[in-house]
Amino acid sequence: MTAFLTRPDIHGDRVVFTAEGDLWIGDVKSKSARRLTRDAGVETNAKFSPDGRTLAFTATYEGGRDVYVMPVDGGEPTRLTFDPSNRVEVQGWSPDGRAVYYRTGLDNPLPTFRLFSVPVGGGTPTVAKLPRIEMGDVGPDGRLVYVPVSNEWANWFRYEGGAADDLWSTDLKGGFRRLTTGKGIETTPVWCGKDVYYVSEAGGSLNLWRLNPESGATAPITKNVANPVRYPGSDGKRVVFQAGPTIAIYDPGSK
């Protein structure tokens, strides 16, 4: 039976992912993996800290969805948020590794999400200058590439209506720029170097694409029909992504 591996992230030769509702840590070279968590709750969407020593993730340890951190080799998780919305999802880390970004429906009059950051050492979360967000990734220079509106969770295929996912960027200081204007889905972006990698249906099925934010040039990376691409992650050097029930890695250096 093939395992169902979801929501991967990468740092060097280590990959973290969710399987059977728990976090696992894998080694790219040996292709082996071990379970990090065994709690009855669900742990998902884990993200490596910039130095690769800590994982931030979403968990339901105490009923609701909240942000937790723990050492990359395992250990006692530390709870960072106490969010009553039950709509928390980790997005990533600040470039200096001092805070975790997450989305939440808290303090939002609309049925949408806003972006918050919380200090790793604990403290009061801070809301970003962003009207709404579904998913995004903060680059080394502090720029956020994100999707403001999405129905990705509904697993709609070849949807081209007004709520189709598009990519935007912001400096989180009030400046915004739309990066894509295609009819179909362009979603779940991550930074890798100076480019943005994301999932697109421009070729008819869900594949990994590359976007240069400066020139606007786009190009398909995969052409997979049998195993739809979802949820890419990156350490700035390589891109890991969910390919059907498995995990794949793309190296921009060697292509």
Coordinates of C-alpha atoms in Angstrom, one line a residue:
M1 CA 0.0 0.0 0.0
T2 CA 1.3 3.5 -0.9
A3 CA 1.6 5.9 1.9
F4 CA -0.2 9.3 1.6
L5 CA 2.4 12.0 2.3
T6 CA 1.2 15.6 2.6
R7 CA 2.3 19.2 3.2
P8 CA 6.1 18.8 2.8
D9 CA 8.8 21.3 3.6
I10 CA 12.6 21.0 3.1
H11 CA 15.8 22.2 4.6
G12 CA 19.0 20.9 3.1
D13 CA 18.6 17.1 2.9
R14 CA 15.8 16.9 5.5
V15 CA 12.1 16.9 4.6
V16 CA 9.3 17.2 7.1
F17 CA 5.8 16.1 6.1
T18 CA 2.4 14.9 7.5
A19 CA 1.3 11.3 7.3
E20 CA -1.4 9.5 9.4
G21 CA -2.1 12.8 11.1
D22 CA 1.5 13.0 12.5
L23 CA 4.7 14.8 11.6
W24 CA 7.5 12.7 10.0
I25 CA 11.1 13.7 9.3
G26 CA 12.8 12.2 6.3
D27 CA 16.3 12.1 4.8
V28 CA 16.6 12.9 1.1
K29 CA 19.8 10.8 0.6
S30 CA 18.8 7.7 2.4
K31 CA 15.1 8.1 1.6
S32 CA 14.3 7.0 5.1
A33 CA 11.8 8.7 7.5
R34 CA 10.8 8.5 11.1
R35 CA 7.8 9.6 13.0
L36 CA 8.2 12.8 15.1
T37 CA 4.8 13.0 16.8
R38 CA 2.3 10.4 18.1
D39 CA -0.4 12.6 19.6
A40 CA -4.1 11.8 19.0
G41 CA -4.5 15.3 17.6
V42 CA -3.5 16.3 14.0
E43 CA -0.2 18.0 13.3
T44 CA 0.3 19.5 9.8
N45 CA 1.8 22.2 7.7
A46 CA 5.2 22.1 9.4
K47 CA 7.8 24.6 8.3
F48 CA 11.5 24.6 9.0
S49 CA 13.0 27.7 10.7
P50 CA 15.6 29.5 8.6
D51 CA 18.4 27.7 10.5
G52 CA 16.7 24.4 10.2
R53 CA 16.7 23.7 13.9
T54 CA 13.1 24.2 14.7
L55 CA 9.7 23.3 13.3
A56 CA 6.6 25.5 13.4
F57 CA 3.4 23.7 12.7
T58 CA -0.4 23.7 13.2
A59 CA -1.8 21.2 15.8
T60 CA -5.0 20.4 17.6
Y61 CA -3.5 19.2 20.8
E62 CA -6.0 21.0 23.0
G63 CA -9.0 20.9 20.8
G64 CA -8.6 24.0 18.6
R65 CA -6.1 24.7 15.9
D66 CA -3.0 26.6 17.2
V67 CA 0.6 27.3 16.3
Y68 CA 3.3 25.2 18.0
V69 CA 7.1 24.9 17.7
M70 CA 9.5 22.1 18.6
P71 CA 13.1 21.0 17.9
V72 CA 13.5 19.4 14.5
D73 CA 14.7 16.2 16.1
G74 CA 11.6 16.0 18.2
G75 CA 10.7 17.0 21.8
E76 CA 8.0 18.7 23.8
P77 CA 6.0 21.1 21.6
T78 CA 5.6 24.7 22.8
R79 CA 2.3 26.4 22.2
L80 CA 2.6 30.0 20.7
T81 CA -1.1 30.9 20.1
F82 CA -4.3 30.7 22.0
D83 CA -6.7 31.5 19.1
P84 CA -10.4 31.0 19.7
S85 CA -11.2 31.1 15.9
N86 CA -10.1 27.5 15.3
R87 CA -9.0 28.6 11.9
V88 CA -5.2 28.9 12.4
E89 CA -2.7 27.7 9.8
V90 CA 1.0 28.2 9.9
Q91 CA 2.5 30.0 6.8
G92 CA 6.2 30.2 7.6
W93 CA 8.9 32.1 9.4
S94 CA 10.2 35.6 9.5
P95 CA 13.6 35.8 7.7
D96 CA 15.4 36.3 11.0
G97 CA 13.8 33.2 12.6
R98 CA 12.3 35.2 15.5
A99 CA 8.6 34.9 14.6
V100 CA 6.2 32.6 12.9
Y101 CA 3.6 33.8 10.4
Y102 CA 0.2 32.3 10.5
R103 CA -3.3 33.0 9.1
T104 CA -6.4 33.2 11.3
G105 CA -10.0 34.3 11.1
L106 CA -9.6 36.1 14.4
D107 CA -10.8 39.8 14.6
N108 CA -12.0 39.7 11.0
P109 CA -15.5 40.9 10.2
L110 CA -15.4 39.0 6.9
P111 CA -15.4 35.2 6.5
T112 CA -11.7 35.4 5.4
F113 CA -8.3 35.2 6.9
R114 CA -5.7 37.7 8.0
L115 CA -2.0 37.3 8.5
F116 CA -0.5 37.5 12.0
S117 CA 3.0 36.9 13.4
V118 CA 3.9 35.6 16.8
P119 CA 7.3 35.7 18.5
V120 CA 9.0 32.3 18.9
G121 CA 9.8 33.1 22.5
G122 CA 6.1 33.8 23.2
G123 CA 4.2 37.1 23.3
T124 CA 1.3 38.9 21.7
P125 CA 0.6 38.2 18.1
T126 CA 0.8 41.1 15.6
V127 CA -1.5 41.6 12.6
A128 CA 0.1 42.4 9.2
K129 CA -0.9 45.3 7.0
L130 CA -2.8 43.0 4.7
P131 CA -6.6 42.9 4.1
R132 CA -6.8 39.2 3.5
I133 CA -4.8 36.1 2.8
E134 CA -5.4 32.4 2.1
M135 CA -1.7 31.2 1.8
G136 CA 1.6 32.8 1.3
D137 CA 5.4 32.8 1.9
V138 CA 7.8 35.5 3.2
G139 CA 11.0 35.7 1.3
P140 CA 14.5 36.5 2.6
D141 CA 14.0 40.2 1.8
G142 CA 10.8 40.4 3.7
R143 CA 8.5 40.4 0.7
L144 CA 5.3 38.3 1.0
V145 CA 4.0 36.4 -2.1
Y146 CA 0.5 35.3 -1.4
V147 CA -3.0 34.4 -2.5
P148 CA -5.7 36.7 -1.2
V149 CA -8.8 34.7 -2.3
S150 CA -9.0 30.9 -2.7
N151 CA -11.3 28.0 -3.0
E152 CA -8.3 25.6 -3.1
W153 CA -9.6 23.7 -0.1
A154 CA -12.7 22.7 -2.1
N155 CA -10.6 20.8 -4.7
W156 CA -12.3 22.4 -7.6
F157 CA -10.6 21.5 -10.9
R158 CA -10.4 23.9 -13.9
Y159 CA -12.3 26.6 -12.2
E160 CA -12.0 29.9 -14.0
G161 CA -14.5 32.1 -12.1
G162 CA -14.0 35.3 -10.2
A163 CA -12.8 33.4 -7.0
A164 CA -10.0 31.7 -8.8
D165 CA -6.6 31.9 -7.0
D166 CA -4.1 34.5 -8.2
L167 CA -0.7 35.5 -6.9
W168 CA 0.1 38.9 -5.4
S169 CA 3.1 40.3 -3.6
T170 CA 3.5 42.9 -0.9
D171 CA 6.3 44.5 1.1
L172 CA 3.9 44.3 4.2
K173 CA 4.2 48.1 4.5
G174 CA 1.2 49.0 2.2
G175 CA 2.6 48.3 -1.2
F176 CA 0.9 45.7 -3.3
R177 CA 1.4 44.1 -6.8
R178 CA -0.6 41.6 -8.7
L179 CA 1.7 38.9 -10.2
T180 CA -0.7 36.7 -12.2
T181 CA -3.9 37.4 -14.2
G182 CA -4.6 34.0 -15.7
K183 CA -8.1 32.5 -15.8
G184 CA -7.3 29.3 -14.0
I185 CA -5.9 28.4 -10.6
E186 CA -2.5 29.8 -9.6
T187 CA -1.9 29.0 -6.0
T188 CA 0.3 28.0 -3.0
P189 CA 3.4 30.1 -3.8
V190 CA 6.8 29.8 -2.3
W191 CA 10.1 31.6 -2.8
C192 CA 13.1 29.8 -4.1
G193 CA 16.0 32.2 -4.8
K194 CA 14.6 35.1 -6.7
D195 CA 11.8 33.2 -8.3
V196 CA 8.4 32.1 -7.1
Y197 CA 7.3 28.5 -7.5
Y198 CA 3.6 27.8 -7.4
V199 CA 0.8 25.4 -8.5
S200 CA -1.0 26.2 -11.7
E201 CA -3.7 24.6 -13.9
A202 CA -2.5 26.6 -17.0
G203 CA -1.6 23.4 -18.8
G204 CA -4.8 21.6 -17.9
S205 CA -3.7 19.8 -14.7
L206 CA -2.1 20.8 -11.4
N207 CA 1.6 21.2 -12.0
L208 CA 4.6 23.1 -10.6
W209 CA 5.3 26.4 -12.3
R210 CA 8.0 29.1 -12.0
L211 CA 7.4 32.9 -12.0
N212 CA 10.0 35.6 -12.1
P213 CA 8.4 38.5 -10.2
E214 CA 10.5 41.1 -11.9
S215 CA 9.9 40.2 -15.6
G216 CA 6.6 38.4 -15.1
A217 CA 7.9 35.4 -17.1
T218 CA 6.3 32.1 -16.2
A219 CA 7.3 28.5 -17.2
P220 CA 6.0 25.0 -16.4
I221 CA 8.4 22.8 -14.3
T222 CA 6.4 19.6 -14.3
K223 CA 4.0 18.0 -16.8
N224 CA 2.4 15.4 -14.6
V225 CA -1.2 14.4 -15.2
A226 CA -1.5 11.2 -13.1
N227 CA -0.1 12.8 -9.8
P228 CA -1.4 16.4 -9.3
V229 CA 1.1 18.7 -7.7
R230 CA 0.1 20.4 -4.4
Y231 CA 1.6 22.3 -1.5
P232 CA 5.2 23.2 -2.5
G233 CA 7.8 24.1 0.1
S234 CA 11.3 25.5 -0.3
D235 CA 14.5 26.3 1.6
G236 CA 15.6 28.8 -1.0
K237 CA 17.6 26.2 -2.9
R238 CA 15.3 23.4 -3.8
V239 CA 11.5 22.9 -4.0
V240 CA 9.7 20.0 -2.4
F241 CA 6.1 19.3 -3.3
Q242 CA 3.3 16.8 -2.9
A243 CA 2.8 14.7 -6.1
G244 CA -0.3 12.6 -5.8
P245 CA 0.3 10.5 -2.6
T246 CA 4.1 10.9 -2.7
I247 CA 6.7 13.6 -2.4
A248 CA 9.0 14.9 -5.1
I249 CA 11.9 17.4 -5.1
Y250 CA 12.9 19.9 -7.9
D251 CA 16.4 21.3 -8.0
P252 CA 16.5 24.6 -10.0
G253 CA 20.3 24.4 -10.2
S254 CA 20.4 21.2 -12.1
K255 CA 16.8 21.4 -13.4

